Amino acid sequence: GENVEQHPSTLSVQEGDSAVIKCTYSDSASNYFPWYKQELGKGPQLIIDIRSNVGEKKDQRIAVTLNKTAKHFSLHITETQPEDSAVYFCAAMGGADGLTFGKGTHLIIQP
Amino acid sequence: KAGVTQTPRYLIKTRGQQVTLSCSPISGHRSVSWYQQTPGQGLQFLFEYFSETQRNKGNFPGRFSGRQFSNSRSEMNVSTLELGDSALYLCASSSRTGRNEQFFGPGTRLTVL
């Protein structure tokens, strides 16, 4: 089945700086890659996604890039704000196994 | 549009008991997936239901089961509870099965004593 690795597990950045979270996947059949943000006591919230026929997608301060050849995809958050502090999960969907998630990145925005 | 709702939000059970969790998807969505979230294993896929049929199943024992009703509401059941079943159980709603956006509910926090 699919296996998703996510790095780093914890990321601390100064407010206003950029944050980058990276994921790799194993199943070349995967073609849907969402990113979720989870705040304490809440369910994961879909923040952006990308499909394998696209190399990059942007939504305001958030962007995702996908390299199908290398089987990795990344989340970029620019001009970070205190409300960006949360746990972020990458995921991949391939075959019939539902979403396979990375272990999560705890993003800390330092004032 | 109302989001995904899950009931109950918190549940405490003892080993050997069984439990039923409920999920109401976003109006118009016909696919419901269930996930288990634990600190050790992270988020793991349990199963997906679409139009009252189980479409996919993750690598969990047969004690974990589910069903979906004609109004798309879904329930999951865990029988003979074990301490390791303590987790946040999340339900995700999607308009169709396959590689499509999934929207999560707030989860049910199950504690097994």
Coordinates of C-alpha atoms in Angstrom, one line a residue:
Chain A
G1 CA 0.0 0.0 0.0
E2 CA 0.9 3.7 0.0
N3 CA 3.4 5.1 2.4
V4 CA 3.8 8.8 3.1
E5 CA 6.8 10.4 4.9
Q6 CA 6.5 13.9 6.2
H7 CA 9.3 16.3 7.5
P8 CA 10.0 18.0 9.7
S9 CA 7.9 16.8 12.7
T10 CA 8.3 20.3 14.3
L11 CA 8.9 23.6 12.6
S12 CA 9.4 26.9 14.4
V13 CA 9.5 30.1 12.4
Q14 CA 9.4 33.8 13.2
E15 CA 6.1 35.6 12.4
G16 CA 6.3 37.0 8.8
D17 CA 8.8 34.4 7.6
S18 CA 8.0 31.5 5.3
A19 CA 7.4 27.8 6.3
V20 CA 8.0 24.8 4.1
I21 CA 6.8 21.2 4.9
K22 CA 7.9 18.3 2.7
C23 CA 6.3 14.9 2.0
T24 CA 7.3 11.9 -0.1
Y25 CA 5.0 9.1 -1.2
S26 CA 5.7 5.6 -2.5
D27 CA 2.8 4.6 -4.8
S28 CA 3.2 5.9 -8.3
A29 CA -0.6 5.3 -8.8
S30 CA -1.4 8.1 -6.3
N31 CA -2.8 11.2 -8.1
Y32 CA -4.5 13.3 -5.4
F33 CA -2.5 15.1 -2.7
P34 CA -4.4 17.2 -0.1
W35 CA -3.0 19.1 2.9
Y36 CA -4.9 19.5 6.1
K37 CA -4.6 21.8 9.1
Q38 CA -5.6 20.5 12.5
E39 CA -6.1 22.8 15.5
L40 CA -6.4 21.5 19.1
G41 CA -9.7 19.8 19.7
K42 CA -10.9 20.0 16.0
G43 CA -11.0 17.8 13.0
P44 CA -8.5 18.2 10.1
Q45 CA -9.4 21.1 7.8
L46 CA -8.7 20.9 4.1
I47 CA -6.5 23.9 3.2
I48 CA -5.3 23.1 -0.3
D49 CA -4.9 20.1 -2.6
I50 CA -3.2 19.2 -5.9
R51 CA -3.7 16.6 -8.5
S52 CA -1.0 14.8 -10.4
N53 CA -1.7 16.6 -13.7
V54 CA -0.6 19.9 -12.1
G55 CA 2.8 20.9 -10.8
E56 CA 1.9 23.9 -8.6
K57 CA -1.2 25.4 -7.1
K58 CA -1.5 28.6 -5.1
D59 CA -4.2 30.1 -2.8
Q60 CA -3.2 33.5 -1.3
R61 CA -0.4 32.8 1.2
I62 CA -0.4 29.0 0.7
A63 CA 1.1 27.1 -2.2
V64 CA 1.7 23.4 -3.0
T65 CA 4.2 21.9 -5.4
L66 CA 4.3 18.4 -6.8
N67 CA 7.2 16.5 -8.4
K68 CA 5.7 13.3 -9.7
T69 CA 9.0 11.9 -11.0
A70 CA 10.6 12.3 -7.5
K71 CA 7.3 11.4 -5.7
H72 CA 7.4 14.4 -3.4
F73 CA 5.2 17.3 -2.7
S74 CA 5.6 20.4 -0.5
L75 CA 3.5 23.0 1.3
H76 CA 4.7 26.6 1.3
I77 CA 3.2 29.2 3.7
T78 CA 4.4 32.7 3.2
E79 CA 4.1 35.7 5.6
T80 CA 3.2 33.4 8.5
Q81 CA 0.8 34.7 11.1
P82 CA 0.1 33.5 14.7
E83 CA -3.1 31.8 13.5
D84 CA -1.1 29.6 11.2
S85 CA 0.2 27.7 14.3
A86 CA -1.3 24.2 14.1
V87 CA -0.5 20.6 13.1
Y88 CA -0.3 20.2 9.3
F89 CA -0.8 16.8 7.6
C90 CA 0.0 15.8 4.0
A91 CA -1.9 12.9 2.4
A92 CA -1.9 10.9 -0.7
M93 CA -4.7 8.9 -2.3
G94 CA -3.9 5.9 -4.5
G95 CA -5.8 2.8 -5.3
A96 CA -8.7 1.9 -3.0
D97 CA -7.2 2.6 0.4
G98 CA -8.6 6.0 1.3
L99 CA -6.3 8.8 2.2
T100 CA -2.8 7.8 3.6
F101 CA -1.5 10.5 5.9
G102 CA 1.9 11.7 6.9
K103 CA 2.7 11.8 10.7
G104 CA 2.1 15.6 10.8
T105 CA 4.2 18.7 11.3
H106 CA 3.7 20.9 14.4
L107 CA 4.1 24.5 13.1
I108 CA 4.9 27.1 15.7
I109 CA 4.9 30.7 14.8
Q110 CA 7.1 32.8 17.1
P111 CA 6.0 36.4 17.7
Chain B
K1 CA -24.1 24.7 4.3
A2 CA -23.8 22.7 7.6
G3 CA -20.6 20.8 8.0
V4 CA -20.0 17.2 9.0
T5 CA -21.5 16.3 12.4
Q6 CA -20.4 13.5 14.7
T7 CA -22.1 12.2 17.8
P8 CA -21.3 11.8 20.5
R9 CA -18.2 14.0 20.9
Y10 CA -16.9 12.1 23.9
L11 CA -17.4 8.6 25.1
I12 CA -15.9 6.5 27.9
K13 CA -16.3 2.7 27.8
T14 CA -14.7 -0.3 29.5
R15 CA -12.8 -3.2 27.9
G16 CA -15.1 -5.8 26.4
Q17 CA -17.9 -3.4 25.7
Q18 CA -19.1 -2.3 22.3
V19 CA -19.7 1.2 20.9
T20 CA -21.5 2.8 18.1
L21 CA -20.5 6.2 16.7
S22 CA -22.6 8.3 14.3
C23 CA -21.7 10.6 11.4
S24 CA -23.9 12.9 9.3
P25 CA -22.2 14.1 6.1
I26 CA -22.5 17.4 4.4
S27 CA -25.9 17.7 2.7
G28 CA -25.7 16.2 -0.8
H29 CA -22.6 14.2 -0.1
R30 CA -22.9 10.5 -0.6
S31 CA -19.5 9.2 0.5
V32 CA -18.5 8.8 4.1
S33 CA -15.0 7.6 5.2
W34 CA -13.9 6.8 8.7
Y35 CA -10.4 7.3 10.2
Q36 CA -8.8 6.6 13.5
Q37 CA -6.3 9.1 15.0
T38 CA -3.9 8.1 17.7
P39 CA -0.6 9.8 18.9
G40 CA 1.4 6.7 18.0
Q41 CA -0.1 5.6 14.6
G42 CA -1.4 9.0 13.4
L43 CA -4.4 9.1 11.1
Q44 CA -5.4 5.7 9.6
F45 CA -8.1 4.8 7.2
L46 CA -10.8 2.5 8.5
F47 CA -13.4 2.2 5.7
E48 CA -15.4 4.1 3.1
Y49 CA -19.1 3.9 2.4
F50 CA -20.8 5.2 -0.8
S51 CA -24.5 4.7 -1.6
E52 CA -24.9 2.3 1.3
T53 CA -22.1 0.0 0.1
Q54 CA -18.7 -0.4 1.6
R55 CA -16.2 0.6 -1.1
N56 CA -12.9 0.4 0.6
K57 CA -11.5 -1.0 3.8
G58 CA -8.3 -0.3 5.7
N59 CA -6.1 -2.7 7.7
F60 CA -8.2 -3.1 10.8
P61 CA -9.6 -6.2 12.5
G62 CA -13.2 -7.4 12.0
R63 CA -14.2 -5.8 15.3
F64 CA -14.5 -2.6 13.4
S65 CA -17.5 -2.4 11.2
G66 CA -19.7 0.2 9.7
R67 CA -22.8 0.9 7.7
Q68 CA -24.5 3.7 5.8
F69 CA -28.2 4.5 5.5
S70 CA -30.2 5.7 2.6
N71 CA -29.9 9.3 3.8
S72 CA -26.1 8.9 3.7
R73 CA -25.7 9.0 7.5
S74 CA -23.2 6.5 8.6
E75 CA -22.4 4.6 11.8
M76 CA -19.3 2.7 12.9
N77 CA -19.3 0.0 15.5
V78 CA -16.4 -1.4 17.5
S79 CA -17.1 -4.6 19.4
T80 CA -15.1 -6.1 22.3
L81 CA -13.3 -2.9 23.0
E82 CA -9.6 -3.0 23.8
L83 CA -7.5 -0.4 25.6
G84 CA -5.7 0.3 22.3
D85 CA -9.0 1.4 20.7
S86 CA -8.8 4.6 22.6
A87 CA -8.5 7.2 19.9
L88 CA -10.2 10.1 18.1
Y89 CA -12.5 8.7 15.4
L90 CA -13.0 11.0 12.5
C91 CA -15.6 10.9 9.8
A92 CA -15.0 12.5 6.4
S93 CA -17.6 13.5 3.9
S94 CA -17.2 13.7 0.1
S95 CA -19.5 14.3 -2.8
R96 CA -18.3 11.2 -4.6
T97 CA -16.0 8.2 -4.1
G98 CA -12.5 8.2 -5.4
R99 CA -9.8 10.9 -5.5
N100 CA -11.9 13.7 -4.3
E101 CA -12.0 16.3 -1.5
Q102 CA -12.8 15.0 1.9
F103 CA -14.2 17.2 4.6
F104 CA -13.8 16.1 8.2
G105 CA -16.0 16.3 11.2
P106 CA -14.8 17.3 14.7
G107 CA -14.4 13.6 15.7
T108 CA -15.5 11.4 18.6
R109 CA -13.0 11.0 21.4
L110 CA -13.3 7.4 22.7
T111 CA -11.6 6.4 25.9
V112 CA -11.5 2.7 26.8
L113 CA -10.8 2.0 30.5

